[in-house]
Coordinates of C-alpha atoms in Angstrom, one line a residue:
Chain K
X1 CA 5.9 -8.4 41.6
X2 CA 4.1 -7.0 38.8
X3 CA 4.3 -9.4 35.7
X4 CA 3.6 -8.7 32.2
X5 CA 3.1 -11.6 29.3
X6 CA 3.7 -11.2 25.6
X7 CA 1.6 -13.9 23.9
X8 CA 3.2 -13.6 20.1
X9 CA -0.2 -15.6 17.6
X10 CA 2.6 -16.4 14.4
X11 CA 0.8 -18.7 11.5
X12 CA 3.0 -21.7 12.8
X13 CA 3.3 -21.2 16.6
X14 CA 1.7 -19.3 19.5
X15 CA 5.2 -18.2 21.6
X16 CA 4.1 -16.6 25.1
X17 CA 6.1 -14.9 27.5
X18 CA 5.9 -13.8 31.0
X19 CA 8.1 -10.9 32.9
X20 CA 8.5 -9.9 35.7
X21 CA 9.3 -5.9 35.8
X22 CA 12.9 -6.4 35.0
X23 CA 12.5 -8.0 32.5
X24 CA 13.7 -11.3 33.8
X25 CA 11.6 -14.6 32.2
X26 CA 9.0 -16.1 34.9
X27 CA 7.9 -18.9 31.9
X28 CA 7.0 -19.5 28.8
X29 CA 5.0 -21.3 26.3
X30 CA 4.9 -22.5 22.5
X31 CA 2.4 -24.3 21.1
X32 CA 0.9 -25.2 17.5
X33 CA -1.5 -21.8 16.8
X34 CA -4.3 -24.5 15.3
X35 CA -7.2 -22.3 13.4
X36 CA -8.2 -21.4 16.9
X37 CA -5.4 -18.3 17.6
X38 CA -8.1 -17.7 20.7
X39 CA -8.2 -20.9 21.9
X40 CA -4.2 -21.2 21.8
X41 CA -3.2 -17.3 23.9
X42 CA -5.1 -19.1 26.4
X43 CA -3.7 -22.9 26.6
X44 CA 0.2 -21.7 26.0
X45 CA -0.7 -18.8 28.6
X46 CA -2.2 -21.3 31.4
X47 CA 1.2 -23.4 30.5
X48 CA 3.4 -20.1 30.9
X49 CA 1.5 -19.1 34.1
X50 CA 1.6 -22.7 35.5
X51 CA 5.6 -23.1 34.8
X52 CA 6.1 -19.5 36.7
X53 CA 4.6 -20.7 39.5
X54 CA 1.4 -18.2 38.8
X55 CA -2.7 -17.1 38.8
X56 CA -3.6 -16.0 36.1
X57 CA -4.8 -12.4 37.4
X58 CA -1.5 -12.0 39.2
X59 CA -0.3 -10.8 35.3
X60 CA -1.2 -7.5 35.1
X61 CA -0.9 -6.9 31.8
X62 CA -0.5 -8.3 28.0
X63 CA 0.5 -7.0 25.1
X64 CA -0.6 -9.9 22.0
X65 CA 2.0 -9.6 19.0
X66 CA 1.8 -11.4 15.8
X67 CA -0.2 -12.7 12.6
X68 CA -3.7 -13.3 15.0
X69 CA -2.8 -10.2 17.2
X70 CA -6.8 -8.9 16.7
X71 CA -8.1 -11.9 17.3
X72 CA -7.2 -12.0 21.8
X73 CA -10.1 -10.2 23.5
X74 CA -8.0 -11.0 27.0
X75 CA -5.7 -9.5 25.6
X76 CA -5.0 -5.1 27.2
X77 CA -3.5 -4.1 23.6
X78 CA -1.8 -5.7 20.4
X79 CA 1.1 -4.6 18.6
X80 CA 3.2 -6.3 16.1
X81 CA 5.3 -8.4 15.0
X82 CA 7.9 -6.2 14.0
X83 CA 8.1 -4.0 17.1
X84 CA 7.7 -6.5 18.9
X85 CA 11.3 -8.1 17.8
X86 CA 12.9 -5.9 17.2
X87 CA 12.2 -4.6 21.9
X88 CA 12.7 -8.0 21.8
X89 CA 16.2 -8.1 20.1
X90 CA 17.1 -4.3 21.5
X91 CA 16.7 -5.8 24.9
X92 CA 18.9 -8.4 25.1
X93 CA 21.2 -6.8 22.4
X94 CA 21.4 -2.6 23.1
X95 CA 23.1 -0.8 20.5
X96 CA 22.3 -0.1 16.6
X97 CA 20.9 -3.5 14.3
X98 CA 19.5 -5.7 11.4
X99 CA 17.1 -7.8 13.2
X100 CA 16.5 -11.1 11.2
X101 CA 13.1 -12.4 12.4
X102 CA 12.7 -16.3 10.4
X103 CA 8.6 -16.5 10.6
X104 CA 6.6 -19.6 9.9
X105 CA 4.4 -17.5 7.2
X106 CA 6.7 -14.1 7.0
X107 CA 10.5 -12.7 7.3
X108 CA 11.6 -10.1 8.5
X109 CA 14.3 -7.1 8.6
X110 CA 14.3 -4.6 11.0
X111 CA 16.5 -1.6 11.4
X112 CA 16.8 -0.2 15.5
X113 CA 19.4 2.2 16.1
X114 CA 20.8 2.7 18.7
X115 CA 19.0 4.0 20.8
X116 CA 16.5 1.2 19.8
X117 CA 14.2 3.1 17.7
X118 CA 13.4 1.1 14.6
X119 CA 14.0 3.2 11.6
X120 CA 13.3 1.0 9.2
X121 CA 11.6 -2.4 7.9
X122 CA 10.9 -4.7 5.1
X123 CA 9.0 -8.0 5.8
X124 CA 7.8 -10.5 2.4
X125 CA 4.6 -10.3 0.8
X126 CA 2.4 -12.9 -0.3
X127 CA 5.3 -15.5 -1.5
X128 CA 6.9 -18.0 1.4
X129 CA 10.2 -17.8 -0.7
X130 CA 13.2 -18.4 2.5
X131 CA 11.1 -18.6 5.2
X132 CA 9.0 -21.2 8.2
X133 CA 6.7 -22.1 5.4
X134 CA 9.0 -23.3 2.7
X135 CA 11.0 -25.2 4.5
X136 CA 7.9 -26.7 6.3
X137 CA 6.6 -27.7 2.5
X138 CA 9.5 -28.8 1.3
X139 CA 9.9 -31.2 4.2
X140 CA 6.5 -32.1 3.2
X141 CA 7.9 -33.0 -0.5
X142 CA 10.6 -34.2 0.8
X143 CA 8.8 -37.1 3.1
X144 CA 10.9 -36.1 6.4
X145 CA 10.2 -34.6 9.5
X146 CA 11.3 -31.0 10.0
X147 CA 12.9 -31.8 12.6
X148 CA 15.9 -33.6 11.6
X149 CA 16.6 -30.5 9.3
X150 CA 19.2 -28.9 11.0
X151 CA 21.2 -32.5 11.5
X152 CA 20.7 -33.7 8.3
X153 CA 21.6 -30.4 6.3
X154 CA 25.2 -30.6 8.7
X155 CA 26.1 -33.8 7.2
X156 CA 25.9 -32.9 3.9
X157 CA 28.9 -33.7 1.8
X158 CA 28.3 -31.8 -0.8
X159 CA 25.2 -28.7 -0.6
X160 CA 22.8 -29.6 -3.8
X161 CA 22.5 -25.4 -5.6
X162 CA 18.6 -25.1 -6.1
X163 CA 18.2 -21.9 -8.6
X164 CA 15.1 -20.3 -7.4
X165 CA 13.6 -19.9 -4.0
X166 CA 9.9 -20.2 -5.1
X167 CA 8.4 -23.0 -3.0
X168 CA 6.0 -24.7 -6.0
X169 CA 9.9 -24.4 -8.4
X170 CA 11.9 -25.9 -6.3
X171 CA 10.5 -28.4 -5.5
X172 CA 9.7 -29.0 -8.7
X173 CA 14.0 -28.7 -8.5
X174 CA 14.4 -30.3 -5.5
X175 CA 12.3 -34.0 -7.8
X176 CA 15.1 -33.1 -10.2
X177 CA 17.2 -33.4 -8.6
X178 CA 16.2 -36.3 -6.8
X179 CA 16.2 -38.4 -10.2
X180 CA 19.4 -37.0 -11.2
X181 CA 20.6 -39.0 -7.6
X182 CA 21.7 -36.0 -5.2
X183 CA 21.6 -36.6 -2.0
X184 CA 19.0 -35.6 0.4
X185 CA 21.9 -33.5 3.1
X186 CA 23.4 -31.5 0.0
X187 CA 19.2 -31.4 -0.9
X188 CA 18.0 -30.5 2.6
X189 CA 21.6 -27.5 2.8
X190 CA 20.4 -26.8 -1.0
X191 CA 17.3 -26.2 0.9
X192 CA 18.9 -24.1 4.3
X193 CA 20.9 -21.1 1.2
X194 CA 18.1 -20.6 -0.5
X195 CA 16.5 -19.2 2.9
X196 CA 19.6 -17.6 3.7
X197 CA 19.9 -16.1 0.2
X198 CA 16.2 -14.6 0.3
X199 CA 17.1 -13.2 3.2
X200 CA 20.3 -11.2 2.0
X201 CA 18.3 -9.8 -1.0
X202 CA 15.9 -8.4 1.1
X203 CA 17.4 -5.7 2.8
X204 CA 21.3 -4.3 3.5
X205 CA 22.3 -6.2 6.4
X206 CA 24.1 -3.4 8.1
X207 CA 26.1 -3.0 11.3
X208 CA 25.6 -5.8 14.3
X209 CA 22.3 -8.2 12.6
X210 CA 20.7 -10.3 15.5
X211 CA 18.2 -13.1 14.4
X212 CA 15.1 -14.5 16.2
X213 CA 12.3 -16.8 15.4
X214 CA 11.3 -20.5 14.9
X215 CA 13.4 -20.8 12.0
X216 CA 16.9 -20.3 13.8
X217 CA 16.1 -22.0 16.9
X218 CA 14.9 -24.8 16.0
X219 CA 17.6 -25.4 13.1
X220 CA 20.7 -23.8 14.5
X221 CA 23.0 -24.8 11.3
X222 CA 20.9 -21.4 9.0
X223 CA 23.2 -19.4 11.2
X224 CA 25.9 -20.5 11.1
X225 CA 25.4 -20.3 7.3
X226 CA 24.8 -16.6 7.5
X227 CA 27.6 -16.5 9.2
X228 CA 29.5 -17.9 6.5
X229 CA 27.7 -15.5 3.8
X230 CA 28.2 -12.7 6.3
X231 CA 31.5 -12.8 6.7
X232 CA 30.5 -11.9 10.5
X233 CA 29.2 -13.2 13.5
X234 CA 25.5 -12.9 14.1
X235 CA 23.6 -12.9 17.4
X236 CA 20.9 -15.2 18.3
X237 CA 18.7 -14.5 21.7
X238 CA 18.5 -16.9 24.4
X239 CA 15.0 -17.6 23.3
X240 CA 15.6 -17.2 20.0
X241 CA 11.2 -18.7 19.5
X242 CA 10.3 -15.9 22.5
X243 CA 11.6 -12.8 21.0
X244 CA 8.4 -11.7 19.8
X245 CA 6.7 -12.7 23.0
X246 CA 9.2 -11.4 24.7
X247 CA 9.4 -7.9 23.6
X248 CA 5.7 -7.7 23.2
X249 CA 6.2 -8.3 27.6
X250 CA 9.0 -5.7 27.6
X251 CA 6.4 -3.4 25.7
X252 CA 3.8 -3.9 27.7
X253 CA 5.8 -3.5 31.2
X254 CA 6.9 0.0 29.5
X255 CA 3.8 1.3 28.8
X256 CA 2.2 0.1 32.5
X257 CA 5.4 1.7 33.8
X258 CA 4.4 5.0 31.6
X259 CA 0.7 4.5 33.3
X260 CA 1.7 4.2 36.3
X261 CA 4.0 7.4 36.3
X262 CA 1.5 10.1 34.3
X263 CA -1.5 8.4 37.3
X264 CA 2.3 9.2 40.0
X265 CA 2.5 13.1 38.2
Chain Q
X1 CA -28.2 7.9 -5.1
X2 CA -25.5 6.4 -7.0
X3 CA -23.4 6.8 -9.5
X4 CA -25.7 4.2 -11.7
X5 CA -28.6 6.0 -10.9
X6 CA -27.3 9.0 -10.9
X7 CA -25.5 9.0 -14.2
X8 CA -28.9 7.7 -15.9
X9 CA -30.8 10.1 -14.6
X10 CA -28.5 12.3 -16.1
X11 CA -29.9 11.1 -19.0
X12 CA -33.2 10.7 -18.3
X13 CA -34.1 14.4 -16.7
X14 CA -31.5 15.9 -18.2
X15 CA -31.3 15.4 -21.4
X16 CA -27.2 14.8 -21.8
X17 CA -25.0 12.3 -23.4
X18 CA -22.9 10.6 -20.6
X19 CA -18.6 9.9 -21.8
X20 CA -16.4 7.0 -20.2
X21 CA -13.7 9.6 -19.4
X22 CA -10.6 6.9 -18.7
X23 CA -7.4 8.5 -16.6
X24 CA -6.5 11.0 -15.7
X25 CA -6.4 14.3 -17.4
X26 CA -8.9 15.8 -19.1
X27 CA -10.6 19.3 -20.1
X28 CA -14.1 18.6 -17.9
X29 CA -14.8 21.9 -18.3
X30 CA -15.2 21.4 -22.7
X31 CA -17.3 18.8 -21.7
X32 CA -20.1 20.8 -19.2
X33 CA -19.6 23.6 -21.8
X34 CA -21.2 20.3 -24.4
X35 CA -23.8 19.2 -21.9
X36 CA -21.9 16.2 -22.4
X37 CA -21.5 14.4 -18.6
X38 CA -17.8 12.7 -18.1
X39 CA -18.2 9.5 -15.8
X40 CA -14.9 9.2 -15.2
X41 CA -13.6 5.1 -15.1
X42 CA -11.1 4.2 -13.1
X43 CA -11.8 1.2 -10.3
X44 CA -15.4 -0.4 -11.4
X45 CA -16.1 -3.1 -9.8
X46 CA -16.6 -5.9 -11.7
X47 CA -14.7 -9.7 -11.5
X48 CA -12.2 -10.0 -14.2
X49 CA -12.7 -12.3 -16.6
X50 CA -12.2 -11.6 -20.0
X51 CA -10.4 -8.6 -20.0
X52 CA -6.9 -11.0 -19.2
X53 CA -7.6 -12.2 -23.3
X54 CA -6.2 -9.1 -24.5
X55 CA -3.8 -7.3 -21.8
X56 CA -0.7 -9.1 -21.3
X57 CA -0.7 -10.1 -17.4
X58 CA 1.8 -7.0 -15.9
X59 CA -0.7 -4.7 -17.3
X60 CA -1.8 -2.5 -14.3
X61 CA -5.3 -3.6 -13.2
X62 CA -6.8 0.2 -14.0
X63 CA -6.4 -0.4 -17.7
X64 CA -7.6 -4.5 -16.6
X65 CA -10.6 -2.8 -15.2
X66 CA -11.3 -0.9 -17.3
X67 CA -11.3 -3.2 -19.9
X68 CA -14.0 -5.0 -18.0
X69 CA -16.2 -2.5 -17.4
X70 CA -17.2 -2.3 -21.5
X71 CA -16.2 -5.8 -22.3
X72 CA -18.7 -7.7 -20.2
X73 CA -20.9 -4.9 -21.5
X74 CA -21.1 -2.7 -17.9
X75 CA -20.9 0.4 -19.3
X76 CA -24.6 1.2 -21.0
X77 CA -25.1 3.9 -20.0
X78 CA -22.3 6.0 -21.4
X79 CA -23.0 7.7 -25.0
X80 CA -19.0 7.2 -25.8
X81 CA -15.9 7.5 -24.7
X82 CA -13.1 9.6 -23.9
X83 CA -9.3 8.3 -23.6
X84 CA -6.7 11.1 -22.3
X85 CA -2.9 9.6 -22.8
X86 CA -1.8 9.3 -19.9
X87 CA 0.4 6.6 -20.0
X88 CA 1.4 3.4 -22.6
X89 CA -1.1 0.9 -21.4
X90 CA -3.5 3.6 -21.7
X91 CA -3.1 5.0 -25.2
X92 CA -3.2 0.8 -25.9
X93 CA -6.8 0.2 -24.0
X94 CA -7.8 3.3 -26.5
X95 CA -6.3 1.6 -29.7
X96 CA -7.2 -2.3 -28.0
X97 CA -11.0 -0.7 -27.3
X98 CA -11.5 1.6 -30.6
X99 CA -9.4 -1.2 -33.1
X100 CA -10.2 -4.4 -32.3
X101 CA -13.2 -5.0 -30.0
X102 CA -15.0 -3.4 -31.9
X103 CA -16.9 -0.8 -29.5
X104 CA -20.8 0.6 -31.3
X105 CA -19.3 4.1 -29.6
X106 CA -17.3 7.0 -30.6
X107 CA -13.8 6.8 -28.7
X108 CA -12.4 10.2 -28.4
X109 CA -8.5 10.6 -27.2
X110 CA -7.0 13.6 -25.8
X111 CA -3.2 14.0 -26.0
X112 CA -1.9 15.7 -23.2
X113 CA 2.3 17.6 -23.2
X114 CA 4.6 15.7 -21.5
X115 CA 7.1 17.5 -19.3
X116 CA 10.4 19.4 -19.5
X117 CA 7.6 21.7 -21.3
X118 CA 8.3 24.7 -23.3
X119 CA 6.5 27.4 -25.0
X120 CA 5.2 25.2 -27.5
X121 CA 3.6 22.7 -24.8
X122 CA 1.0 25.3 -24.2
X123 CA 1.0 26.1 -28.0
X124 CA 0.3 21.9 -28.6
X125 CA -1.9 22.2 -25.4
X126 CA -4.1 25.0 -26.8
X127 CA -4.7 23.3 -30.1
X128 CA -5.8 19.9 -28.4
X129 CA -8.3 21.1 -26.5
X130 CA -9.5 23.3 -29.6
X131 CA -9.8 20.0 -31.3
X132 CA -11.8 17.9 -28.6
X133 CA -13.6 20.3 -28.4
X134 CA -14.2 20.1 -32.4
X135 CA -14.5 16.1 -31.5
X136 CA -16.9 16.2 -29.9
X137 CA -19.3 18.9 -31.5
X138 CA -21.5 16.0 -34.0
X139 CA -22.2 13.8 -30.4
X140 CA -23.3 16.8 -28.7
X141 CA -23.4 19.7 -31.1
X142 CA -21.7 23.2 -31.1
X143 CA -19.7 24.7 -28.4
X144 CA -21.3 27.6 -27.8
X145 CA -17.9 30.3 -26.1
X146 CA -20.2 32.3 -23.4
X147 CA -21.3 28.3 -21.5
X148 CA -17.3 27.3 -21.6
X149 CA -16.3 30.7 -20.6
X150 CA -19.5 29.7 -17.6
X151 CA -18.0 25.8 -17.0
X152 CA -14.5 27.4 -16.4
X153 CA -15.5 29.4 -14.2
X154 CA -17.4 26.4 -12.7
X155 CA -14.6 24.1 -13.0
X156 CA -12.6 26.9 -10.8
X157 CA -15.3 27.3 -7.8
X158 CA -14.7 23.6 -7.9
X159 CA -11.5 23.8 -7.9
X160 CA -12.0 26.1 -5.1
X161 CA -13.7 24.2 -2.5
X162 CA -11.4 21.6 -2.9
X163 CA -8.1 23.6 -1.9
X164 CA -10.8 24.7 1.0
X165 CA -11.0 20.5 1.4
X166 CA -7.6 19.8 1.4
X167 CA -6.2 23.2 3.0
X168 CA -8.8 22.1 6.0
X169 CA -7.7 18.4 6.1
X170 CA -3.8 19.8 6.4
X171 CA -4.6 21.9 9.0
X172 CA -6.3 19.3 10.7
X173 CA -10.2 21.2 10.7
X174 CA -12.0 18.5 9.0
X175 CA -13.6 16.0 11.5
X176 CA -14.0 12.9 8.9
X177 CA -12.2 10.0 7.9
X178 CA -10.3 8.9 5.8
X179 CA -12.6 6.9 4.3
X180 CA -15.2 9.7 4.5
X181 CA -12.5 11.9 3.0
X182 CA -12.2 10.6 -0.2
X183 CA -16.0 9.3 -0.7
X184 CA -16.4 13.2 -1.2
X185 CA -13.0 13.9 -2.7
X186 CA -14.0 11.5 -5.5
X187 CA -17.9 12.1 -5.8
X188 CA -16.7 14.6 -8.2
X189 CA -16.1 11.8 -10.5
X190 CA -19.2 11.4 -12.1
X191 CA -21.1 14.5 -10.4
X192 CA -22.1 17.0 -13.2
X193 CA -20.8 20.8 -11.1
X194 CA -24.7 22.1 -10.8
X195 CA -24.4 19.0 -8.5
X196 CA -20.7 18.6 -7.7
X197 CA -21.1 22.7 -6.1
X198 CA -23.6 22.0 -3.7
X199 CA -22.6 19.0 -2.4
X200 CA -18.2 19.7 -1.5
X201 CA -20.2 23.0 0.5
X202 CA -22.3 20.7 2.6
X203 CA -19.5 18.0 2.7
X204 CA -17.8 21.0 3.8
X205 CA -19.9 23.0 5.9
X206 CA -21.1 19.7 7.9
X207 CA -17.4 17.9 8.3
X208 CA -15.3 21.4 10.9
X209 CA -14.4 20.1 13.2
X210 CA -10.9 18.7 15.5
X211 CA -9.5 16.0 13.5
X212 CA -7.8 12.9 15.3
X213 CA -4.9 13.4 16.8
X214 CA -2.5 10.3 15.4
X215 CA 0.2 9.6 12.9
X216 CA -0.5 11.8 10.0
X217 CA 1.0 10.5 6.8
X218 CA 0.9 11.3 3.5
X219 CA -0.8 9.2 1.5
X220 CA 0.8 9.3 -3.4
X221 CA 0.4 7.2 -5.6
X222 CA -3.2 6.8 -8.1
X223 CA -6.4 6.2 -6.5
X224 CA -6.6 5.3 -2.7
X225 CA -8.1 1.9 -4.3
X226 CA -7.9 -0.9 -2.3
X227 CA -10.2 1.8 0.0
X228 CA -8.9 -0.7 3.0
X229 CA -6.3 1.1 3.4
X230 CA -7.9 4.0 4.2
X231 CA -10.2 2.2 7.3
X232 CA -7.0 0.4 8.6
X233 CA -6.1 3.5 9.0
X234 CA -9.2 5.0 10.7
X235 CA -8.5 2.6 12.4
X236 CA -5.3 2.6 13.7
X237 CA -6.3 6.6 14.3
X238 CA -4.4 7.1 11.4
X239 CA -5.1 10.6 9.1
X240 CA -3.9 10.7 5.7
X241 CA -3.6 14.4 6.2
X242 CA -1.9 15.1 2.0
X243 CA -2.3 13.1 -1.1
X244 CA -0.1 13.3 -3.9
X245 CA -2.8 11.0 -5.7
X246 CA -3.0 10.8 -10.0
X247 CA -6.5 10.7 -8.9
X248 CA -6.9 13.5 -5.9
X249 CA -4.9 15.9 -5.3
X250 CA -2.6 16.7 -8.5
X251 CA -5.5 16.4 -10.9
X252 CA -8.1 18.7 -8.2
X253 CA -6.2 21.0 -6.8
X254 CA -5.8 23.9 -9.9
X255 CA -4.7 27.7 -8.9
X256 CA -6.9 29.6 -11.4
X257 CA -6.0 31.3 -14.4
X258 CA -6.9 34.9 -14.1
X259 CA -7.2 34.7 -18.3
X260 CA -10.4 36.4 -19.8
X261 CA -10.0 33.6 -23.2
X262 CA -11.2 30.5 -21.3
X263 CA -8.8 28.7 -23.5
X264 CA -6.3 30.7 -22.3
X265 CA -7.1 29.8 -18.9
X266 CA -7.7 26.2 -19.2
X267 CA -4.1 25.6 -20.7
X268 CA -2.9 28.2 -17.7
X269 CA -4.2 25.6 -15.7
X270 CA -3.4 22.9 -16.8
X271 CA 0.4 23.8 -16.3
X272 CA -0.2 25.5 -13.5
X273 CA -1.5 22.3 -11.3
X274 CA 0.4 20.1 -9.4
X275 CA 3.8 17.6 -11.0
X276 CA 2.7 14.4 -11.6
X277 CA 4.5 11.4 -13.1
X278 CA 1.9 10.4 -15.7
X279 CA 3.2 14.1 -17.6
X280 CA 6.7 13.3 -16.9
X281 CA 7.0 15.6 -14.2
X282 CA 10.5 16.4 -13.3
X283 CA 11.6 14.8 -9.8
X284 CA 13.0 17.7 -8.0
X285 CA 9.0 19.1 -8.7
X286 CA 7.7 15.7 -7.1
X287 CA 10.2 15.4 -4.2
X288 CA 9.1 19.8 -3.6
X289 CA 5.2 18.8 -3.5
X290 CA 5.0 15.9 -1.6
X291 CA 7.8 17.6 0.8
X292 CA 5.7 21.4 0.7
X293 CA 2.4 18.9 1.2
X294 CA 3.9 17.3 3.9
X295 CA 5.7 20.5 5.8
X296 CA 1.7 21.2 5.5
X297 CA -0.3 19.4 6.6
X298 CA 2.3 18.1 9.9
X299 CA 2.8 14.3 7.8
X300 CA 5.5 12.2 9.2
X301 CA 5.8 10.2 6.9
X302 CA 4.7 8.7 3.3
X303 CA 2.7 6.0 1.6
X304 CA 3.1 4.8 -1.3
X305 CA 0.2 3.1 -2.1
X306 CA 1.2 2.2 -6.6
X307 CA -1.1 0.3 -8.7
X308 CA 0.7 -3.3 -9.9
X309 CA 2.8 -2.9 -13.4
X310 CA 2.0 1.2 -12.9
X311 CA 4.9 2.2 -14.6
X312 CA 5.0 6.8 -14.8
X313 CA 5.1 5.4 -11.0
X314 CA 7.5 2.7 -10.5
X315 CA 9.5 4.7 -12.6
X316 CA 9.7 7.0 -10.0
X317 CA 9.8 5.8 -6.2
X318 CA 12.4 4.5 -5.3
X319 CA 14.3 8.1 -6.3
X320 CA 11.6 9.6 -4.4
X321 CA 11.7 7.3 -1.6
X322 CA 15.2 7.6 -1.6
X323 CA 15.2 11.9 -1.2
X324 CA 12.4 11.1 0.8
X325 CA 14.4 8.6 3.4
X326 CA 17.8 11.1 3.7
X327 CA 14.7 14.5 5.0
X328 CA 14.4 12.1 7.5
X329 CA 10.7 11.3 5.9
X330 CA 9.8 8.1 6.5
X331 CA 8.1 6.2 3.8
X332 CA 6.3 2.5 3.7
X333 CA 5.8 1.3 -0.6
X334 CA 2.6 -1.1 -0.4
X335 CA 2.0 -2.4 -3.4
X336 CA -2.1 -3.7 -4.8
X337 CA -4.6 -4.5 -7.6
X338 CA -7.9 -2.5 -7.0
X339 CA -10.3 -3.5 -5.3
X340 CA -8.6 -6.7 -3.6
X341 CA -8.3 -5.7 -0.3
X342 CA -5.1 -5.7 1.6
X343 CA -3.8 -8.2 3.3
X344 CA -2.9 -10.1 6.6
X345 CA 1.2 -8.9 6.1
X346 CA 0.3 -5.5 4.4
X347 CA -2.5 -4.0 7.6
X348 CA 1.0 -5.2 10.0
X349 CA 3.2 -3.2 7.4
X350 CA 1.0 -0.6 7.4
X351 CA 0.7 -0.6 11.2
X352 CA 4.3 -1.1 11.9
X353 CA 4.7 1.8 10.0
X354 CA 2.7 4.2 12.8
X355 CA 4.3 2.7 14.9
X356 CA 7.6 3.7 13.4
X357 CA 6.6 6.6 13.1
X358 CA 4.6 7.4 16.2
X359 CA 7.6 6.0 18.9

């Protein structure tokens, strides 16, 4: 059995996926990235190996992606998270796609053609508007556990209208709304709407839309809001937070197969 | 010898006065003929401290850094300053420097016509050339016509060498890094032609070889700063095969004029330069230039490397990217502040762009 590993070291979380040559997920892990990316990658790999019942030497090749992709000494190659998420999404939905990845620090809109080739991508720049970091900051300001955001937003009977995407300005607006007595559920729904609107203004959503990343994995209500805004169904891979890691592992498998073909030729 | 030492040596050893020149296009042959050493001020490495008090926050960092250099007293080597009328911000900078901050050094201005360039534009340009020469004479002494002619010929030799440098690179016959290429090309911003010609000849000879086999891109914008873009592309195995940079190809790739009269030659050469946003060149000309450079050099993607708030560039880029994409050339737009490096996101975008054009 040929096993390849993909490690997606994001600003918030490190994700690991181990795939066999057919692309089946054998083991995975998700843990905080912390400040030592190499250590979190190593720990994540150990967890995934344990889950898969594999030994380290059985993993033939490891590709990394994400913010800390260049900080992992045992990686064989790196790919950008844009390549990894596009590949990861296309693997599950092989057709022309617009992939929305909402990550801890970055949002990406990636266009993929029917053959799986990336035709364009957009990425937020320095600003954290619409990213996981935006929601994390709001959770801090509201003294709420981020894990409760999804259920709170679902319970909202109303929606707070927030005029800005900016994390700093939104924090001020949220404080004003609290003073006005706006329910916290409505505030959270307003924050989710802010994420959706920010993402939608980044690029045109063409064809089938797929959402990936940790934010949508933990907040499926965002997906429902996105569908409502777009007026069409939006697909999500089975393990949205692992899409980048699976994509990196799949690219590693393809690279290995190409090397083997060349060696055979 | 670094730039400051070189300019000091020009004064001390060669008896030349130094003229600080703000971007972008100016007739350097006239300065050379007057024995003035031009020292161009594009992106001085000074930390922002004082300029913000004189400029609106939406002014580009080329202007900001240039003013900062003056306000920090770090342009002491210059005996005078020249402000070409490149854009509104540089014209306003000229006004701030000349009219408000009380610089005790002469300031000169150079106006060049914006497109469309009719017959009157050529007459106007030649008048401006002569007015500039007259304006500089109190500082540098009278201009001798034979010396101007000699310097025009020398300028043509410089342009020929730059043409070879760009041609070799486009053909994949230059074995130097992207960073090395632009370090060499940008020497022309301060080397006197007597030194620049042998420098470029030596560089061309020493850099002959085969370019890396990785992706080839065209770099468009004002200047290759932050220079981290070049080292990043080097690290990723990519080559800047051609450029459409205001500081570089748009004013270095000058077809020579056959005119015997030096004023006529300078005029013809100015109007034969590649199209530029700062001259108001039509989109179609800019598009054709970029497409032609990509075709010649094998560049399969275009990176617009824009200085934030550069209005002339920002007006053109949306249309250029749309048209280039229609013609199958992927584009990446990055907006940057001078000397502030590349963020992690920007590096990722560059790397993802290369992955995309290479797949």
